[in-house]
Tab-separated table of C-alpha atoms in Angstrom:
chain	number	residue	atom	x	y	z
A	1091	GLY	CA	12.695	5.049	-11.790
A	1092	ASP	CA	10.715	2.164	-11.392
A	1093	SER	CA	6.853	2.326	-12.370
A	1094	VAL	CA	3.602	0.473	-12.532
A	1095	THR	CA	0.878	1.271	-14.653
A	1096	GLN	CA	-2.543	-0.036	-14.556
A	1097	MET	CA	-5.668	-0.119	-16.488
A	1098	GLU	CA	-7.520	2.681	-15.994
A	1099	GLY	CA	-11.225	1.995	-14.240
A	1100	PRO	CA	-14.107	1.684	-13.238
A	1101	VAL	CA	-14.318	-1.992	-14.224
A	1102	THR	CA	-18.029	-3.225	-14.105
A	1103	LEU	CA	-18.842	-6.791	-14.430
A	1104	SER	CA	-21.818	-9.098	-13.863
A	1105	GLU	CA	-21.217	-11.908	-11.036
A	1106	GLU	CA	-19.804	-14.726	-12.847
A	1107	ALA	CA	-17.780	-13.143	-15.608
A	1108	PHE	CA	-14.210	-13.025	-15.993
A	1109	LEU	CA	-12.299	-10.250	-14.961
A	1110	THR	CA	-8.820	-9.030	-16.145
A	1111	ILE	CA	-7.347	-6.244	-15.014
A	1112	ASN	CA	-3.910	-5.084	-16.114
A	1113	CYS	CA	-0.956	-4.110	-15.146
A	1114	THR	CA	2.845	-3.421	-16.249
A	1115	TYR	CA	5.981	-2.609	-14.567
A	1116	THR	CA	9.053	-0.448	-15.395
A	1117	ALA	CA	12.118	-1.432	-13.532
A	1118	THR	CA	15.371	-1.590	-13.368
A	1119	GLY	CA	16.147	-4.260	-11.107
A	1120	TYR	CA	14.796	-7.341	-9.626
A	1121	PRO	CA	10.924	-6.447	-8.547
A	1122	SER	CA	8.769	-8.457	-6.618
A	1123	LEU	CA	5.182	-7.658	-7.935
A	1124	PHE	CA	2.113	-7.641	-6.046
A	1125	TRP	CA	-1.680	-7.209	-6.017
A	1126	TYR	CA	-3.470	-5.009	-2.809
A	1127	VAL	CA	-7.266	-4.863	-2.599
A	1128	GLN	CA	-9.418	-2.392	-0.877
A	1129	TYR	CA	-12.993	-2.679	-0.146
A	1130	PRO	CA	-14.878	0.115	0.305
A	1131	GLY	CA	-13.935	1.879	4.071
A	1132	GLU	CA	-10.923	-0.498	4.799
A	1133	GLY	CA	-7.305	-0.252	4.070
A	1134	LEU	CA	-5.198	-2.455	2.199
A	1135	GLN	CA	-4.767	-6.238	2.109
A	1136	LEU	CA	-2.542	-8.241	0.480
A	1137	LEU	CA	-3.923	-10.627	-2.321
A	1138	LEU	CA	-0.918	-12.335	-4.116
A	1139	LYS	CA	2.286	-11.825	-4.981
A	1140	ALA	CA	5.034	-13.166	-6.885
A	1141	THR	CA	8.980	-12.825	-6.447
A	1142	LYS	CA	10.359	-13.957	-9.547
A	1143	ALA	CA	9.600	-14.733	-13.572
A	1144	ASP	CA	7.310	-17.218	-14.504
A	1145	ASP	CA	6.018	-17.556	-11.089
A	1146	LYS	CA	2.301	-17.945	-10.520
A	1147	GLY	CA	0.525	-15.823	-7.431
A	1148	SER	CA	-2.906	-16.920	-6.230
A	1149	ASN	CA	-5.753	-16.826	-3.436
A	1150	LYS	CA	-9.780	-16.387	-3.357
A	1151	GLY	CA	-9.387	-17.493	-6.984
A	1152	PHE	CA	-7.694	-14.695	-8.383
A	1153	GLU	CA	-4.428	-15.466	-10.232
A	1154	ALA	CA	-1.378	-13.622	-11.550
A	1155	THR	CA	1.382	-14.323	-13.794
A	1156	TYR	CA	4.739	-12.766	-13.380
A	1157	ARG	CA	5.763	-12.189	-17.136
A	1158	LYS	CA	8.997	-10.686	-17.186
A	1159	GLU	CA	9.152	-10.667	-21.134
A	1160	THR	CA	6.067	-8.500	-21.676
A	1161	THR	CA	6.628	-6.630	-17.637
A	1162	SER	CA	3.076	-7.392	-16.836
A	1163	PHE	CA	1.460	-9.072	-13.870
A	1164	HIS	CA	-2.421	-9.092	-14.855
A	1165	LEU	CA	-4.470	-10.263	-12.655
A	1166	GLU	CA	-7.668	-12.790	-13.437
A	1167	LYS	CA	-10.502	-14.856	-11.872
A	1168	GLY	CA	-12.698	-16.992	-13.758
A	1169	SER	CA	-15.658	-16.024	-11.698
A	1170	VAL	CA	-16.904	-12.861	-10.015
A	1171	GLN	CA	-18.769	-12.353	-7.033
A	1172	VAL	CA	-20.238	-9.260	-5.972
A	1173	SER	CA	-18.449	-9.075	-2.916
A	1174	ASP	CA	-15.456	-8.660	-5.317
A	1175	SER	CA	-15.847	-5.229	-6.133
A	1176	ALA	CA	-13.519	-3.223	-4.450
A	1177	VAL	CA	-10.419	-1.287	-5.684
A	1178	TYR	CA	-7.112	-3.608	-6.479
A	1179	PHE	CA	-3.997	-1.895	-6.537
A	1180	CYS	CA	-0.563	-3.460	-8.402
A	1181	ALA	CA	2.319	-2.879	-6.678
A	1182	LEU	CA	6.427	-3.740	-6.879
A	1183	SER	CA	9.062	-3.929	-4.281
A	1184	ASP	CA	12.868	-4.089	-6.180
A	1185	GLN	CA	14.460	-6.491	-4.621
A	1186	ARG	CA	17.732	-5.156	-4.677
A	1187	ALA	CA	17.539	-1.920	-2.744
A	1188	GLY	CA	17.604	-5.303	0.339
A	1189	ASN	CA	16.811	-3.443	3.999
A	1190	ASN	CA	15.223	-0.512	2.365
A	1191	ARG	CA	12.640	-1.963	0.330
A	1192	LYS	CA	9.595	-0.030	0.004
A	1193	LEU	CA	6.390	-1.331	-2.046
A	1194	ILE	CA	5.879	1.275	-5.611
A	1195	TRP	CA	2.060	1.752	-6.530
A	1196	GLY	CA	-0.415	2.015	-9.413
A	1197	LEU	CA	-3.179	4.270	-9.483
A	1198	GLY	CA	-5.274	1.869	-8.747
A	1199	THR	CA	-8.832	-0.220	-10.708
A	1200	SER	CA	-12.290	0.296	-9.276
A	1201	LEU	CA	-14.191	-2.476	-9.842
A	1202	ALA	CA	-17.938	-3.557	-9.406
A	1203	VAL	CA	-19.515	-6.545	-9.681
A	1204	ASN	CA	-23.151	-6.635	-10.051
A	1205	PRO	CA	-25.695	-9.069	-9.827
B	882	GLU	CA	-3.103	-12.211	16.570
B	883	THR	CA	-3.851	-8.561	16.436
B	884	GLY	CA	-3.210	-6.840	13.831
B	885	VAL	CA	-2.536	-3.223	12.718
B	886	THR	CA	-4.366	-0.441	14.889
B	887	GLN	CA	-4.525	3.300	13.416
B	888	SER	CA	-6.309	6.403	15.339
B	889	PRO	CA	-7.724	8.374	14.653
B	890	THR	CA	-10.071	6.991	12.143
B	891	HIS	CA	-11.290	10.466	11.250
B	892	LEU	CA	-9.688	13.892	11.538
B	893	ILE	CA	-10.474	17.600	10.501
B	894	LYS	CA	-7.704	20.225	10.936
B	895	THR	CA	-7.597	24.219	9.329
B	896	ARG	CA	-4.569	24.899	7.523
B	897	GLY	CA	-1.214	25.683	9.690
B	898	GLN	CA	-2.081	23.305	12.379
B	899	GLN	CA	-0.462	20.534	13.652
B	900	VAL	CA	-1.648	16.888	13.671
B	901	THR	CA	-0.226	13.377	14.976
B	902	LEU	CA	-1.184	10.085	13.898
B	903	ARG	CA	-0.810	6.740	15.561
B	904	CYS	CA	-0.244	3.141	14.511
B	905	SER	CA	0.255	-0.167	16.631
B	906	SER	CA	1.913	-3.011	14.194
B	907	GLN	CA	0.915	-6.213	14.319
B	908	SER	CA	2.179	-8.410	16.663
B	909	GLY	CA	6.227	-9.379	16.157
B	910	HIS	CA	6.518	-6.786	13.707
B	911	ASN	CA	9.628	-4.622	14.148
B	912	THR	CA	9.517	-2.449	11.409
B	913	VAL	CA	6.406	0.375	10.287
B	914	SER	CA	5.680	2.289	7.094
B	915	TRP	CA	3.824	5.524	6.742
B	916	TYR	CA	2.073	5.619	3.335
B	917	GLN	CA	-0.602	9.273	2.283
B	918	GLN	CA	-2.941	8.102	-0.519
B	919	ALA	CA	-4.865	10.633	-2.039
B	920	LEU	CA	-8.325	9.916	-2.968
B	921	GLY	CA	-8.361	8.489	-6.286
B	922	GLN	CA	-4.279	7.632	-5.894
B	923	GLY	CA	-1.527	4.899	-4.849
B	924	PRO	CA	-0.242	5.258	-1.632
B	925	GLN	CA	2.738	6.979	-1.993
B	926	PHE	CA	5.736	5.864	0.434
B	927	ILE	CA	6.312	8.721	3.333
B	928	PHE	CA	9.136	7.148	5.598
B	929	GLN	CA	10.005	3.980	7.376
B	930	TYR	CA	10.974	3.210	10.789
B	931	TYR	CA	12.992	0.238	11.836
B	932	ARG	CA	13.661	-0.547	15.687
B	933	GLU	CA	12.872	2.990	16.622
B	934	GLU	CA	15.150	4.363	13.501
B	935	GLU	CA	14.175	5.798	9.761
B	936	ASN	CA	15.153	3.383	7.424
B	937	GLY	CA	14.019	4.715	4.120
B	938	ARG	CA	12.333	8.555	3.123
B	939	GLY	CA	10.016	8.770	-0.069
B	940	ASN	CA	9.607	12.199	-1.341
B	941	PHE	CA	7.913	14.060	1.235
B	942	PRO	CA	8.995	17.614	2.859
B	943	PRO	CA	10.706	17.651	6.714
B	944	ARG	CA	7.491	19.076	8.279
B	945	PHE	CA	6.692	15.311	7.937
B	946	SER	CA	8.066	13.868	10.339
B	947	GLY	CA	7.814	10.344	12.501
B	948	LEU	CA	8.990	8.121	15.633
B	949	GLN	CA	8.595	4.851	16.416
B	950	PHE	CA	8.403	3.774	19.908
B	951	PRO	CA	9.964	0.955	21.693
B	952	ASN	CA	7.226	-1.124	22.003
B	953	TYR	CA	7.473	-1.059	18.114
B	954	SER	CA	4.228	1.454	17.464
B	955	SER	CA	4.830	4.203	15.497
B	956	GLU	CA	3.177	8.428	14.719
B	957	LEU	CA	3.279	10.501	12.322
B	958	ASN	CA	3.589	14.025	12.315
B	959	VAL	CA	2.339	16.489	10.253
B	960	ASN	CA	3.446	20.248	11.108
B	961	ALA	CA	1.959	23.702	9.436
B	962	LEU	CA	-0.779	21.289	7.548
B	963	GLU	CA	-1.646	22.341	3.657
B	964	LEU	CA	-5.130	21.938	2.228
B	965	ASP	CA	-3.434	18.939	-0.073
B	966	ASP	CA	-2.048	17.422	2.961
B	967	SER	CA	-6.104	15.602	2.826
B	968	ALA	CA	-5.906	12.456	2.315
B	969	LEU	CA	-5.727	8.682	4.414
B	970	TYR	CA	-2.747	8.228	6.160
B	971	LEU	CA	-2.210	3.997	5.692
B	972	CYS	CA	0.332	2.524	8.155
B	973	ALA	CA	2.036	-0.789	7.704
B	974	SER	CA	4.259	-3.292	9.573
B	975	SER	CA	6.245	-5.263	8.514
B	976	LEU	CA	7.628	-9.012	10.826
B	977	VAL	CA	11.589	-7.856	9.480
B	978	ARG	CA	13.421	-5.090	7.693
B	979	GLY	CA	12.659	-4.834	4.478
B	980	GLY	CA	10.913	-7.504	4.342
B	981	GLU	CA	8.268	-6.981	1.302
B	982	THR	CA	4.790	-8.467	3.197
B	983	GLN	CA	3.097	-5.650	4.444
B	984	TYR	CA	-0.119	-5.316	6.656
B	985	PHE	CA	-1.897	-2.017	6.774
B	986	GLY	CA	-4.397	-1.203	9.139
B	987	PRO	CA	-7.508	0.757	7.762
B	988	GLY	CA	-5.963	4.501	7.986
B	989	THR	CA	-7.082	7.616	9.406
B	990	ARG	CA	-8.523	9.810	6.579
B	991	LEU	CA	-7.379	13.630	7.645
B	992	LEU	CA	-9.205	16.866	6.077
B	993	VAL	CA	-7.603	19.755	6.094
B	994	LEU	CA	-9.996	23.089	5.359
């Protein structure tokens, strides 16, 4: 079945460092890809998404490009802030499932940014 | 616009008991999904409700059941609680059935002793 694999954390960076969190997927259909963020004590928030190959999702300085050839959707940010400390989840949704689409999640990558 | 709300925020139960968790969807959203997130894990899909009917179910036993009401709010019921049911339970709503963009509530943290 469909699955998502994320790099293991925790990731610890200094403020203003460059961030990459790797995400690869396995899907037999045509997935849409998502990054969600979970701040401490809060629920999940959609960070960005991409629905087809070569699409780039971006939000709050974060970017991820849908790479069908490498089945990847790596999250990047050029300069992280302490406020970016959170757990980041990569997820996919099979567009072929139509009205029965559900999200399939990676295990999450914890990011800690030090001042 | 009111976001997704869940109640209670925390709950402690003992093994064998039953629990009901509640979710109010975002205004105008007719689809609600429930997820279980164990500590250190990604969310696992439990089921989805659309216009008061179940619209897909994950790999959870029948003791996990749900309801959706005419105002699109929803309940998750778990019977015969087991220790492994301890988790964060997340509710998410979407504007339409099959809508990919889901908006999550803060979750209910359930501890089963």
